[in-house]
Amino acid sequence: MDTTGTFEMATKLAEHHMMTAMHKHYTVAEWRCWLDCGAEKHPAAPYVAVSAGSGDDDLKRLMEILDLSDELQFICLDVANGYSQHFVDCVRRVRERCPRHTIMAGNVVTQEMTEELILSGADIVKVGIGPGSVCTTRLKTGVGYPQLSAVLECADAAAGLHGHVISDGGCSVPGDVAKAFGAGADFVMIGGMFAGHDESGGEVVQHANKKVKLFYGMSSATAMKKHVGGVAEYRASEGKTVEVPYRGPVSATCLDLLGGIRSSCTYVGAAKLEDLSKRTSFIRVTQQLNTVFGSGP
């Protein structure tokens, strides 16, 4: 997302050993400028994934960026709908050209397609259709899958092939991230929780006594107008544009997030994050929080 997958965000998240999937609209020149930080190697480069779509121009740009630095070892092949032969063929082509890189690919929500992508060359499958805070795919298309169920099922399928999964979307508080790991996710991708910070894209807007920043889905009319001139006639916008409160530096959010996950591990007796799913049981409830004094922290 071009509001959260920024160079500024990547530099700060890397300080906490957190990865960033860069948005797909940075040019090769912008990548070269970021990597040329005055040091021999950019300290954040090992913590970023170069994102690309599945078109020929996307793959050409991807290879040009990867050629800039040996430190760039992660590739994120990112499409809204991973259910196509064209995308499977794209994963195979990238694997052939990048045999030593780590490839993330998605999005899908079923065991069968998770297995297909891993067998086609993906190391990590991105799981999630419709759960994002600014995604309207489920409203516009009726397509989607409950995120926790998708992660549980896809993680099981990936493990059988020695692959991994990313839970992409659906998290609004640190506890949601812990649940995703508990369901078997090896990584958790976050957008909305990182919106509104100094390191996020866009300008701070002042409304009376309130500061906000814009946050939008990459299938929204805002994003498509910005990057491709508008929404094509054959399709609909599948994202919304919202104003989120300005939240200052992202480091405070990172510490809150990491602290919640560490505490979750101690509650269930997981000595390491990879043990969290082995120590987790899920129970269906009708209410999770005591909201007498509000639902916030």
PDB file of C-alpha atoms in Angstrom:
ATOM      1  CA  MET A   1       0.000   0.000   0.000  1.00  0.00           C
ATOM      2  CA  ASP A   2       1.486   3.352  -0.955  1.00  0.00           C
ATOM      3  CA  THR A   3       0.359   4.868   2.362  1.00  0.00           C
ATOM      4  CA  THR A   4       2.204   2.312   4.499  1.00  0.00           C
ATOM      5  CA  GLY A   5       4.726   0.449   2.318  1.00  0.00           C
ATOM      6  CA  THR A   6       7.097   3.409   2.126  1.00  0.00           C
ATOM      7  CA  PHE A   7      10.865   3.757   2.339  1.00  0.00           C
ATOM      8  CA  GLU A   8      10.468   5.802   5.507  1.00  0.00           C
ATOM      9  CA  MET A   9       8.335   3.077   7.084  1.00  0.00           C
ATOM     10  CA  ALA A  10      10.789   0.359   6.048  1.00  0.00           C
ATOM     11  CA  THR A  11      13.727   2.203   7.597  1.00  0.00           C
ATOM     12  CA  LYS A  12      11.948   2.540  10.931  1.00  0.00           C
ATOM     13  CA  LEU A  13      10.409  -0.949  11.036  1.00  0.00           C
ATOM     14  CA  ALA A  14      13.799  -2.510  10.293  1.00  0.00           C
ATOM     15  CA  GLU A  15      15.060  -1.059  13.575  1.00  0.00           C
ATOM     16  CA  HIS A  16      12.561  -3.382  15.276  1.00  0.00           C
ATOM     17  CA  HIS A  17      13.456  -6.319  12.980  1.00  0.00           C
ATOM     18  CA  MET A  18      10.104  -6.025  11.224  1.00  0.00           C
ATOM     19  CA  MET A  19       9.738  -6.409   7.455  1.00  0.00           C
ATOM     20  CA  THR A  20       8.082  -4.089   4.953  1.00  0.00           C
ATOM     21  CA  ALA A  21       6.545  -5.054   1.623  1.00  0.00           C
ATOM     22  CA  MET A  22       7.278  -1.944  -0.424  1.00  0.00           C
ATOM     23  CA  HIS A  23       4.489  -0.592  -2.580  1.00  0.00           C
ATOM     24  CA  LYS A  24       4.627  -1.365  -6.293  1.00  0.00           C
ATOM     25  CA  HIS A  25       4.784   2.186  -7.584  1.00  0.00           C
ATOM     26  CA  TYR A  26       8.326   3.196  -6.638  1.00  0.00           C
ATOM     27  CA  THR A  27      10.478   3.633  -9.742  1.00  0.00           C
ATOM     28  CA  VAL A  28      13.878   2.007 -10.230  1.00  0.00           C
ATOM     29  CA  ALA A  29      15.449   5.446  -9.787  1.00  0.00           C
ATOM     30  CA  GLU A  30      13.706   5.925  -6.437  1.00  0.00           C
ATOM     31  CA  TRP A  31      14.931   2.529  -5.283  1.00  0.00           C
ATOM     32  CA  ARG A  32      18.477   3.398  -6.345  1.00  0.00           C
ATOM     33  CA  CYS A  33      18.323   6.674  -4.436  1.00  0.00           C
ATOM     34  CA  TRP A  34      17.079   4.935  -1.261  1.00  0.00           C
ATOM     35  CA  LEU A  35      19.700   2.203  -1.395  1.00  0.00           C
ATOM     36  CA  ASP A  36      22.467   4.773  -1.894  1.00  0.00           C
ATOM     37  CA  CYS A  37      22.486   5.865   1.744  1.00  0.00           C
ATOM     38  CA  GLY A  38      26.206   6.600   2.011  1.00  0.00           C
ATOM     39  CA  ALA A  39      26.975   3.267   3.664  1.00  0.00           C
ATOM     40  CA  GLU A  40      28.217   0.171   1.869  1.00  0.00           C
ATOM     41  CA  LYS A  41      24.917  -1.554   2.552  1.00  0.00           C
ATOM     42  CA  HIS A  42      21.559  -0.055   3.530  1.00  0.00           C
ATOM     43  CA  PRO A  43      20.715  -1.378   7.013  1.00  0.00           C
ATOM     44  CA  ALA A  44      17.024  -1.812   6.126  1.00  0.00           C
ATOM     45  CA  ALA A  45      17.538  -3.576   2.780  1.00  0.00           C
ATOM     46  CA  PRO A  46      17.477  -7.115   4.242  1.00  0.00           C
ATOM     47  CA  TYR A  47      14.098  -6.310   5.815  1.00  0.00           C
ATOM     48  CA  VAL A  48      12.216  -5.261   2.669  1.00  0.00           C
ATOM     49  CA  ALA A  49      10.379  -7.161  -0.026  1.00  0.00           C
ATOM     50  CA  VAL A  50      10.277  -5.818  -3.573  1.00  0.00           C
ATOM     51  CA  SER A  51       6.639  -5.925  -4.672  1.00  0.00           C
ATOM     52  CA  ALA A  52       5.429  -6.553  -8.210  1.00  0.00           C
ATOM     53  CA  GLY A  53       2.318  -7.491 -10.112  1.00  0.00           C
ATOM     54  CA  SER A  54       2.084 -10.262 -12.677  1.00  0.00           C
ATOM     55  CA  GLY A  55       2.450  -8.302 -15.930  1.00  0.00           C
ATOM     56  CA  ASP A  56       5.498  -8.242 -18.180  1.00  0.00           C
ATOM     57  CA  ASP A  57       6.301  -4.626 -17.296  1.00  0.00           C
ATOM     58  CA  ASP A  58       6.012  -5.471 -13.589  1.00  0.00           C
ATOM     59  CA  LEU A  59       8.489  -8.320 -13.909  1.00  0.00           C
ATOM     60  CA  LYS A  60      10.918  -6.214 -15.944  1.00  0.00           C
ATOM     61  CA  ARG A  61      10.885  -3.542 -13.236  1.00  0.00           C
ATOM     62  CA  LEU A  62      11.269  -6.223 -10.542  1.00  0.00           C
ATOM     63  CA  MET A  63      14.438  -7.611 -12.103  1.00  0.00           C
ATOM     64  CA  GLU A  64      15.915  -4.137 -12.541  1.00  0.00           C
ATOM     65  CA  ILE A  65      15.362  -3.370  -8.859  1.00  0.00           C
ATOM     66  CA  LEU A  66      16.794  -6.698  -7.686  1.00  0.00           C
ATOM     67  CA  ASP A  67      19.916  -6.016  -9.740  1.00  0.00           C
ATOM     68  CA  LEU A  68      20.574  -2.892  -7.654  1.00  0.00           C
ATOM     69  CA  SER A  69      21.618  -4.792  -4.518  1.00  0.00           C
ATOM     70  CA  ASP A  70      22.382  -8.323  -3.368  1.00  0.00           C
ATOM     71  CA  GLU A  71      20.782  -7.356  -0.053  1.00  0.00           C
ATOM     72  CA  LEU A  72      17.328  -7.442  -1.669  1.00  0.00           C
ATOM     73  CA  GLN A  73      16.403 -11.081  -1.099  1.00  0.00           C
ATOM     74  CA  PHE A  74      12.611 -10.943  -0.738  1.00  0.00           C
ATOM     75  CA  ILE A  75      10.080 -10.730  -3.574  1.00  0.00           C
ATOM     76  CA  CYS A  76       6.362 -10.079  -3.048  1.00  0.00           C
ATOM     77  CA  LEU A  77       4.185 -11.046  -6.022  1.00  0.00           C
ATOM     78  CA  ASP A  78       1.039  -9.193  -5.089  1.00  0.00           C
ATOM     79  CA  VAL A  79      -2.315  -9.474  -6.856  1.00  0.00           C
ATOM     80  CA  ALA A  80      -5.806  -9.149  -5.433  1.00  0.00           C
ATOM     81  CA  ASN A  81      -6.918 -12.464  -6.959  1.00  0.00           C
ATOM     82  CA  GLY A  82      -4.374 -15.274  -7.000  1.00  0.00           C
ATOM     83  CA  TYR A  83      -6.811 -17.702  -8.609  1.00  0.00           C
ATOM     84  CA  SER A  84      -5.579 -17.647 -12.194  1.00  0.00           C
ATOM     85  CA  GLN A  85      -3.262 -19.698 -14.362  1.00  0.00           C
ATOM     86  CA  HIS A  86      -1.606 -16.454 -15.419  1.00  0.00           C
ATOM     87  CA  PHE A  87      -0.544 -15.792 -11.830  1.00  0.00           C
ATOM     88  CA  VAL A  88       0.674 -19.358 -11.293  1.00  0.00           C
ATOM     89  CA  ASP A  89       2.761 -19.043 -14.461  1.00  0.00           C
ATOM     90  CA  CYS A  90       4.115 -15.721 -13.168  1.00  0.00           C
ATOM     91  CA  VAL A  91       5.288 -17.392  -9.948  1.00  0.00           C
ATOM     92  CA  ARG A  92       7.025 -20.091 -11.991  1.00  0.00           C
ATOM     93  CA  ARG A  93       8.762 -17.535 -14.197  1.00  0.00           C
ATOM     94  CA  VAL A  94      10.049 -15.559 -11.233  1.00  0.00           C
ATOM     95  CA  ARG A  95      11.266 -18.731  -9.512  1.00  0.00           C
ATOM     96  CA  GLU A  96      13.200 -19.701 -12.637  1.00  0.00           C
ATOM     97  CA  ARG A  97      14.846 -16.283 -12.824  1.00  0.00           C
ATOM     98  CA  CYS A  98      15.385 -15.890  -9.071  1.00  0.00           C
ATOM     99  CA  PRO A  99      16.282 -19.347  -7.726  1.00  0.00           C
ATOM    100  CA  ARG A 100      17.859 -18.033  -4.507  1.00  0.00           C
ATOM    101  CA  HIS A 101      15.348 -15.340  -3.555  1.00  0.00           C
ATOM    102  CA  THR A 102      12.468 -15.813  -1.134  1.00  0.00           C
ATOM    103  CA  ILE A 103       9.173 -15.446  -2.996  1.00  0.00           C
ATOM    104  CA  MET A 104       5.910 -14.371  -1.357  1.00  0.00           C
ATOM    105  CA  ALA A 105       2.829 -14.787  -3.541  1.00  0.00           C
ATOM    106  CA  GLY A 106      -0.905 -14.196  -3.173  1.00  0.00           C
ATOM    107  CA  ASN A 107      -3.618 -13.545  -2.331  1.00  0.00           C
ATOM    108  CA  VAL A 108      -5.545 -16.775  -1.866  1.00  0.00           C
ATOM    109  CA  VAL A 109      -7.722 -18.273   0.891  1.00  0.00           C
ATOM    110  CA  THR A 110      -7.946 -22.012   0.224  1.00  0.00           C
ATOM    111  CA  GLN A 111      -5.774 -25.051   0.840  1.00  0.00           C
ATOM    112  CA  GLU A 112      -5.725 -26.148  -2.793  1.00  0.00           C
ATOM    113  CA  MET A 113      -4.404 -22.844  -4.108  1.00  0.00           C
ATOM    114  CA  THR A 114      -1.905 -22.544  -1.285  1.00  0.00           C
ATOM    115  CA  GLU A 115      -0.459 -25.885  -2.347  1.00  0.00           C
ATOM    116  CA  GLU A 116      -0.507 -24.882  -6.028  1.00  0.00           C
ATOM    117  CA  LEU A 117       1.501 -21.716  -5.415  1.00  0.00           C
ATOM    118  CA  ILE A 118       4.068 -23.496  -3.246  1.00  0.00           C
ATOM    119  CA  LEU A 119       4.506 -26.250  -5.836  1.00  0.00           C
ATOM    120  CA  SER A 120       4.920 -23.515  -8.472  1.00  0.00           C
ATOM    121  CA  GLY A 121       7.815 -21.924  -6.595  1.00  0.00           C
ATOM    122  CA  ALA A 122       6.457 -19.696  -3.834  1.00  0.00           C
ATOM    123  CA  ASP A 123       8.125 -19.955  -0.431  1.00  0.00           C
ATOM    124  CA  ILE A 124       5.414 -17.984   1.380  1.00  0.00           C
ATOM    125  CA  VAL A 125       1.744 -17.712   0.406  1.00  0.00           C
ATOM    126  CA  LYS A 126      -0.187 -14.559   1.214  1.00  0.00           C
ATOM    127  CA  VAL A 127      -3.607 -15.405   2.674  1.00  0.00           C
ATOM    128  CA  GLY A 128      -6.594 -13.048   2.736  1.00  0.00           C
ATOM    129  CA  ILE A 129      -9.395 -11.859   0.459  1.00  0.00           C
ATOM    130  CA  GLY A 130     -11.559  -9.077   1.817  1.00  0.00           C
ATOM    131  CA  PRO A 131     -10.545  -8.670   5.492  1.00  0.00           C
ATOM    132  CA  GLY A 132      -8.649  -5.384   5.184  1.00  0.00           C
ATOM    133  CA  SER A 133      -9.922  -2.261   6.936  1.00  0.00           C
ATOM    134  CA  VAL A 134     -10.164  -0.311   3.659  1.00  0.00           C
ATOM    135  CA  CYS A 135     -11.098  -3.252   1.440  1.00  0.00           C
ATOM    136  CA  THR A 136     -14.625  -3.463   0.015  1.00  0.00           C
ATOM    137  CA  THR A 137     -14.192  -6.645  -2.041  1.00  0.00           C
ATOM    138  CA  ARG A 138     -16.752  -8.546   0.035  1.00  0.00           C
ATOM    139  CA  LEU A 139     -19.290  -5.740  -0.395  1.00  0.00           C
ATOM    140  CA  LYS A 140     -18.735  -5.262  -4.122  1.00  0.00           C
ATOM    141  CA  THR A 141     -18.250  -8.867  -5.205  1.00  0.00           C
ATOM    142  CA  GLY A 142     -19.613 -11.111  -2.465  1.00  0.00           C
ATOM    143  CA  VAL A 143     -16.271 -12.944  -2.518  1.00  0.00           C
ATOM    144  CA  GLY A 144     -14.188 -13.638   0.580  1.00  0.00           C
ATOM    145  CA  TYR A 145     -13.391 -16.054   3.384  1.00  0.00           C
ATOM    146  CA  PRO A 146     -13.304 -15.543   7.161  1.00  0.00           C
ATOM    147  CA  GLN A 147      -9.695 -14.644   7.866  1.00  0.00           C
ATOM    148  CA  LEU A 148      -9.061 -16.848  10.899  1.00  0.00           C
ATOM    149  CA  SER A 149     -10.491 -19.887   9.108  1.00  0.00           C
ATOM    150  CA  ALA A 150      -8.448 -19.122   5.998  1.00  0.00           C
ATOM    151  CA  VAL A 151      -5.207 -18.898   7.989  1.00  0.00           C
ATOM    152  CA  LEU A 152      -5.928 -22.104   9.917  1.00  0.00           C
ATOM    153  CA  GLU A 153      -6.598 -24.052   6.732  1.00  0.00           C
ATOM    154  CA  CYS A 154      -3.905 -22.556   4.501  1.00  0.00           C
ATOM    155  CA  ALA A 155      -1.223 -22.826   7.184  1.00  0.00           C
ATOM    156  CA  ASP A 156      -2.002 -26.523   7.523  1.00  0.00           C
ATOM    157  CA  ALA A 157      -1.699 -27.012   3.764  1.00  0.00           C
ATOM    158  CA  ALA A 158       1.556 -25.053   3.557  1.00  0.00           C
ATOM    159  CA  ALA A 159       3.149 -26.973   6.423  1.00  0.00           C
ATOM    160  CA  GLY A 160       2.621 -30.231   4.557  1.00  0.00           C
ATOM    161  CA  LEU A 161       4.827 -28.913   1.752  1.00  0.00           C
ATOM    162  CA  HIS A 162       7.357 -27.184   4.029  1.00  0.00           C
ATOM    163  CA  GLY A 163       5.983 -23.807   2.953  1.00  0.00           C
ATOM    164  CA  HIS A 164       4.835 -20.791   4.943  1.00  0.00           C
ATOM    165  CA  VAL A 165       1.903 -18.355   4.994  1.00  0.00           C
ATOM    166  CA  ILE A 166       1.333 -14.675   5.652  1.00  0.00           C
ATOM    167  CA  SER A 167      -1.954 -13.613   7.222  1.00  0.00           C
ATOM    168  CA  ASP A 168      -2.801 -10.487   5.232  1.00  0.00           C
ATOM    169  CA  GLY A 169      -5.485  -8.222   6.693  1.00  0.00           C
ATOM    170  CA  GLY A 170      -8.052  -8.217   9.460  1.00  0.00           C
ATOM    171  CA  CYS A 171      -5.905  -6.954  12.353  1.00  0.00           C
ATOM    172  CA  SER A 172      -6.916  -3.840  14.271  1.00  0.00           C
ATOM    173  CA  VAL A 173      -5.260  -4.440  17.672  1.00  0.00           C
ATOM    174  CA  PRO A 174      -2.139  -6.349  18.831  1.00  0.00           C
ATOM    175  CA  GLY A 175      -4.332  -9.201  20.071  1.00  0.00           C
ATOM    176  CA  ASP A 176      -5.492  -9.851  16.497  1.00  0.00           C
ATOM    177  CA  VAL A 177      -1.877 -10.231  15.396  1.00  0.00           C
ATOM    178  CA  ALA A 178      -1.263 -12.734  18.205  1.00  0.00           C
ATOM    179  CA  LYS A 179      -4.342 -14.712  17.089  1.00  0.00           C
ATOM    180  CA  ALA A 180      -3.044 -14.829  13.516  1.00  0.00           C
ATOM    181  CA  PHE A 181       0.239 -16.298  14.732  1.00  0.00           C
ATOM    182  CA  GLY A 182      -1.731 -18.659  16.956  1.00  0.00           C
ATOM    183  CA  ALA A 183      -3.687 -19.838  13.922  1.00  0.00           C
ATOM    184  CA  GLY A 184      -0.454 -20.864  12.220  1.00  0.00           C
ATOM    185  CA  ALA A 185       0.638 -17.774  10.299  1.00  0.00           C
ATOM    186  CA  ASP A 186       4.412 -17.446   9.934  1.00  0.00           C
ATOM    187  CA  PHE A 187       4.084 -13.738   9.154  1.00  0.00           C
ATOM    188  CA  VAL A 188       1.330 -11.167   9.671  1.00  0.00           C
ATOM    189  CA  MET A 189       0.850  -8.310   7.202  1.00  0.00           C
ATOM    190  CA  ILE A 190      -0.557  -5.065   8.591  1.00  0.00           C
ATOM    191  CA  GLY A 191      -1.850  -1.946   6.836  1.00  0.00           C
ATOM    192  CA  GLY A 192      -4.373   0.035   8.867  1.00  0.00           C
ATOM    193  CA  MET A 193      -2.508  -0.258  12.154  1.00  0.00           C
ATOM    194  CA  PHE A 194       0.482   1.477  10.540  1.00  0.00           C
ATOM    195  CA  ALA A 195      -1.577   4.218   8.864  1.00  0.00           C
ATOM    196  CA  GLY A 196      -1.530   7.801  10.100  1.00  0.00           C
ATOM    197  CA  HIS A 197       2.102   7.897  11.249  1.00  0.00           C
ATOM    198  CA  ASP A 198       4.947  10.214  10.283  1.00  0.00           C
ATOM    199  CA  GLU A 199       6.441   7.440   8.165  1.00  0.00           C
ATOM    200  CA  SER A 200       3.166   6.782   6.306  1.00  0.00           C
ATOM    201  CA  GLY A 201       2.609   8.286   2.884  1.00  0.00           C
ATOM    202  CA  GLY A 202       0.658  11.505   2.426  1.00  0.00           C
ATOM    203  CA  GLU A 203       0.457  14.837   4.143  1.00  0.00           C
ATOM    204  CA  VAL A 204      -0.953  15.695   7.541  1.00  0.00           C
ATOM    205  CA  VAL A 205      -4.268  17.527   7.150  1.00  0.00           C
ATOM    206  CA  GLN A 206      -5.586  19.881   9.826  1.00  0.00           C
ATOM    207  CA  HIS A 207      -9.341  19.778  10.541  1.00  0.00           C
ATOM    208  CA  ALA A 208     -10.207  22.326  13.248  1.00  0.00           C
ATOM    209  CA  ASN A 209      -8.361  20.925  16.280  1.00  0.00           C
ATOM    210  CA  LYS A 210      -7.792  17.495  14.724  1.00  0.00           C
ATOM    211  CA  LYS A 211      -4.902  16.259  12.561  1.00  0.00           C
ATOM    212  CA  VAL A 212      -5.542  13.396  10.121  1.00  0.00           C
ATOM    213  CA  LYS A 213      -3.873  11.562   7.246  1.00  0.00           C
ATOM    214  CA  LEU A 214      -5.518   9.816   4.276  1.00  0.00           C
ATOM    215  CA  PHE A 215      -5.523   6.036   4.122  1.00  0.00           C
ATOM    216  CA  TYR A 216      -6.951   4.074   1.210  1.00  0.00           C
ATOM    217  CA  GLY A 217      -7.030   0.611  -0.336  1.00  0.00           C
ATOM    218  CA  MET A 218      -4.992   0.014  -3.474  1.00  0.00           C
ATOM    219  CA  SER A 219      -8.147  -1.019  -5.366  1.00  0.00           C
ATOM    220  CA  SER A 220      -9.920   2.184  -4.326  1.00  0.00           C
ATOM    221  CA  ALA A 221     -10.867   4.936  -6.741  1.00  0.00           C
ATOM    222  CA  THR A 222      -8.296   7.195  -5.013  1.00  0.00           C
ATOM    223  CA  ALA A 223      -5.413   4.778  -5.661  1.00  0.00           C
ATOM    224  CA  MET A 224      -6.439   3.955  -9.225  1.00  0.00           C
ATOM    225  CA  LYS A 225      -6.846   7.616 -10.125  1.00  0.00           C
ATOM    226  CA  LYS A 226      -3.392   8.320  -8.697  1.00  0.00           C
ATOM    227  CA  HIS A 227      -1.556   5.480 -10.409  1.00  0.00           C
ATOM    228  CA  VAL A 228      -3.496   4.477 -13.544  1.00  0.00           C
ATOM    229  CA  GLY A 229      -5.686   7.487 -14.261  1.00  0.00           C
ATOM    230  CA  GLY A 230      -8.961   6.165 -12.844  1.00  0.00           C
ATOM    231  CA  VAL A 231     -11.200   3.136 -12.430  1.00  0.00           C
ATOM    232  CA  ALA A 232     -11.496   1.132 -15.651  1.00  0.00           C
ATOM    233  CA  GLU A 233     -15.038   0.890 -17.051  1.00  0.00           C
ATOM    234  CA  TYR A 234     -15.080  -2.903 -16.900  1.00  0.00           C
ATOM    235  CA  ARG A 235     -14.551  -3.059 -13.136  1.00  0.00           C
ATOM    236  CA  ALA A 236     -15.597  -1.468  -9.848  1.00  0.00           C
ATOM    237  CA  SER A 237     -13.581   0.127  -7.102  1.00  0.00           C
ATOM    238  CA  GLU A 238     -12.957  -2.406  -4.316  1.00  0.00           C
ATOM    239  CA  GLY A 239     -11.503  -0.106  -1.694  1.00  0.00           C
ATOM    240  CA  LYS A 240     -12.412   2.963   0.314  1.00  0.00           C
ATOM    241  CA  THR A 241     -10.655   6.149   1.341  1.00  0.00           C
ATOM    242  CA  VAL A 242     -10.708   7.200   4.986  1.00  0.00           C
ATOM    243  CA  GLU A 243      -9.145   9.805   7.230  1.00  0.00           C
ATOM    244  CA  VAL A 244      -7.237   8.330  10.173  1.00  0.00           C
ATOM    245  CA  PRO A 245      -6.055  10.341  13.188  1.00  0.00           C
ATOM    246  CA  TYR A 246      -2.457  11.513  12.990  1.00  0.00           C
ATOM    247  CA  ARG A 247      -0.466   9.249  15.321  1.00  0.00           C
ATOM    248  CA  GLY A 248       3.089  10.601  15.291  1.00  0.00           C
ATOM    249  CA  PRO A 249       6.175   8.344  14.988  1.00  0.00           C
ATOM    250  CA  VAL A 250       5.514   4.674  14.265  1.00  0.00           C
ATOM    251  CA  SER A 251       7.992   3.397  16.869  1.00  0.00           C
ATOM    252  CA  ALA A 252       5.434   3.671  19.672  1.00  0.00           C
ATOM    253  CA  THR A 253       2.996   1.510  17.696  1.00  0.00           C
ATOM    254  CA  CYS A 254       5.752  -1.038  17.016  1.00  0.00           C
ATOM    255  CA  LEU A 255       6.604  -1.312  20.701  1.00  0.00           C
ATOM    256  CA  ASP A 256       2.931  -1.703  21.642  1.00  0.00           C
ATOM    257  CA  LEU A 257       2.483  -4.383  18.990  1.00  0.00           C
ATOM    258  CA  LEU A 258       5.605  -6.350  19.922  1.00  0.00           C
ATOM    259  CA  GLY A 259       4.832  -6.057  23.625  1.00  0.00           C
ATOM    260  CA  GLY A 260       1.364  -7.515  23.105  1.00  0.00           C
ATOM    261  CA  ILE A 261       2.726 -10.476  21.143  1.00  0.00           C
ATOM    262  CA  ARG A 262       5.407 -11.203  23.758  1.00  0.00           C
ATOM    263  CA  SER A 263       2.802 -11.100  26.517  1.00  0.00           C
ATOM    264  CA  SER A 264       0.548 -13.421  24.512  1.00  0.00           C
ATOM    265  CA  CYS A 265       3.407 -15.916  24.290  1.00  0.00           C
ATOM    266  CA  THR A 266       3.889 -15.847  28.051  1.00  0.00           C
ATOM    267  CA  TYR A 267       0.159 -16.384  28.710  1.00  0.00           C
ATOM    268  CA  VAL A 268       0.051 -19.567  26.621  1.00  0.00           C
ATOM    269  CA  GLY A 269       3.529 -20.835  27.507  1.00  0.00           C
ATOM    270  CA  ALA A 270       5.234 -20.329  24.136  1.00  0.00           C
ATOM    271  CA  ALA A 271       8.979 -19.856  24.595  1.00  0.00           C
ATOM    272  CA  LYS A 272       9.338 -18.772  20.944  1.00  0.00           C
ATOM    273  CA  LEU A 273       6.972 -17.186  18.461  1.00  0.00           C
ATOM    274  CA  GLU A 274       7.022 -20.313  16.301  1.00  0.00           C
ATOM    275  CA  ASP A 275       5.645 -22.246  19.285  1.00  0.00           C
ATOM    276  CA  LEU A 276       2.586 -20.014  19.627  1.00  0.00           C
ATOM    277  CA  SER A 277       0.402 -22.063  17.287  1.00  0.00           C
ATOM    278  CA  LYS A 278       1.263 -25.233  19.215  1.00  0.00           C
ATOM    279  CA  ARG A 279       0.052 -23.660  22.459  1.00  0.00           C
ATOM    280  CA  THR A 280      -3.152 -22.097  21.099  1.00  0.00           C
ATOM    281  CA  SER A 281      -6.767 -23.234  21.285  1.00  0.00           C
ATOM    282  CA  PHE A 282      -9.623 -21.173  19.828  1.00  0.00           C
ATOM    283  CA  ILE A 283     -13.042 -20.862  21.436  1.00  0.00           C
ATOM    284  CA  ARG A 284     -16.107 -19.320  19.786  1.00  0.00           C
ATOM    285  CA  VAL A 285     -17.588 -16.526  21.931  1.00  0.00           C
ATOM    286  CA  THR A 286     -20.367 -13.968  21.664  1.00  0.00           C
ATOM    287  CA  GLN A 287     -18.410 -11.218  23.407  1.00  0.00           C
ATOM    288  CA  GLN A 288     -14.700 -10.852  23.949  1.00  0.00           C
ATOM    289  CA  LEU A 289     -14.309  -7.539  25.778  1.00  0.00           C
ATOM    290  CA  ASN A 290     -15.851  -5.832  28.786  1.00  0.00           C
ATOM    291  CA  THR A 291     -17.053  -2.568  27.222  1.00  0.00           C
ATOM    292  CA  VAL A 292     -18.555  -0.850  30.275  1.00  0.00           C
ATOM    293  CA  PHE A 293     -16.013   1.955  29.922  1.00  0.00           C
ATOM    294  CA  GLY A 294     -15.603   1.744  26.145  1.00  0.00           C
ATOM    295  CA  SER A 295     -13.912  -0.718  23.820  1.00  0.00           C
ATOM    296  CA  GLY A 296     -10.562   1.084  23.497  1.00  0.00           C
ATOM    297  CA  PRO A 297      -7.379   0.403  25.485  1.00  0.00           C
TER     298      PRO A 297
END
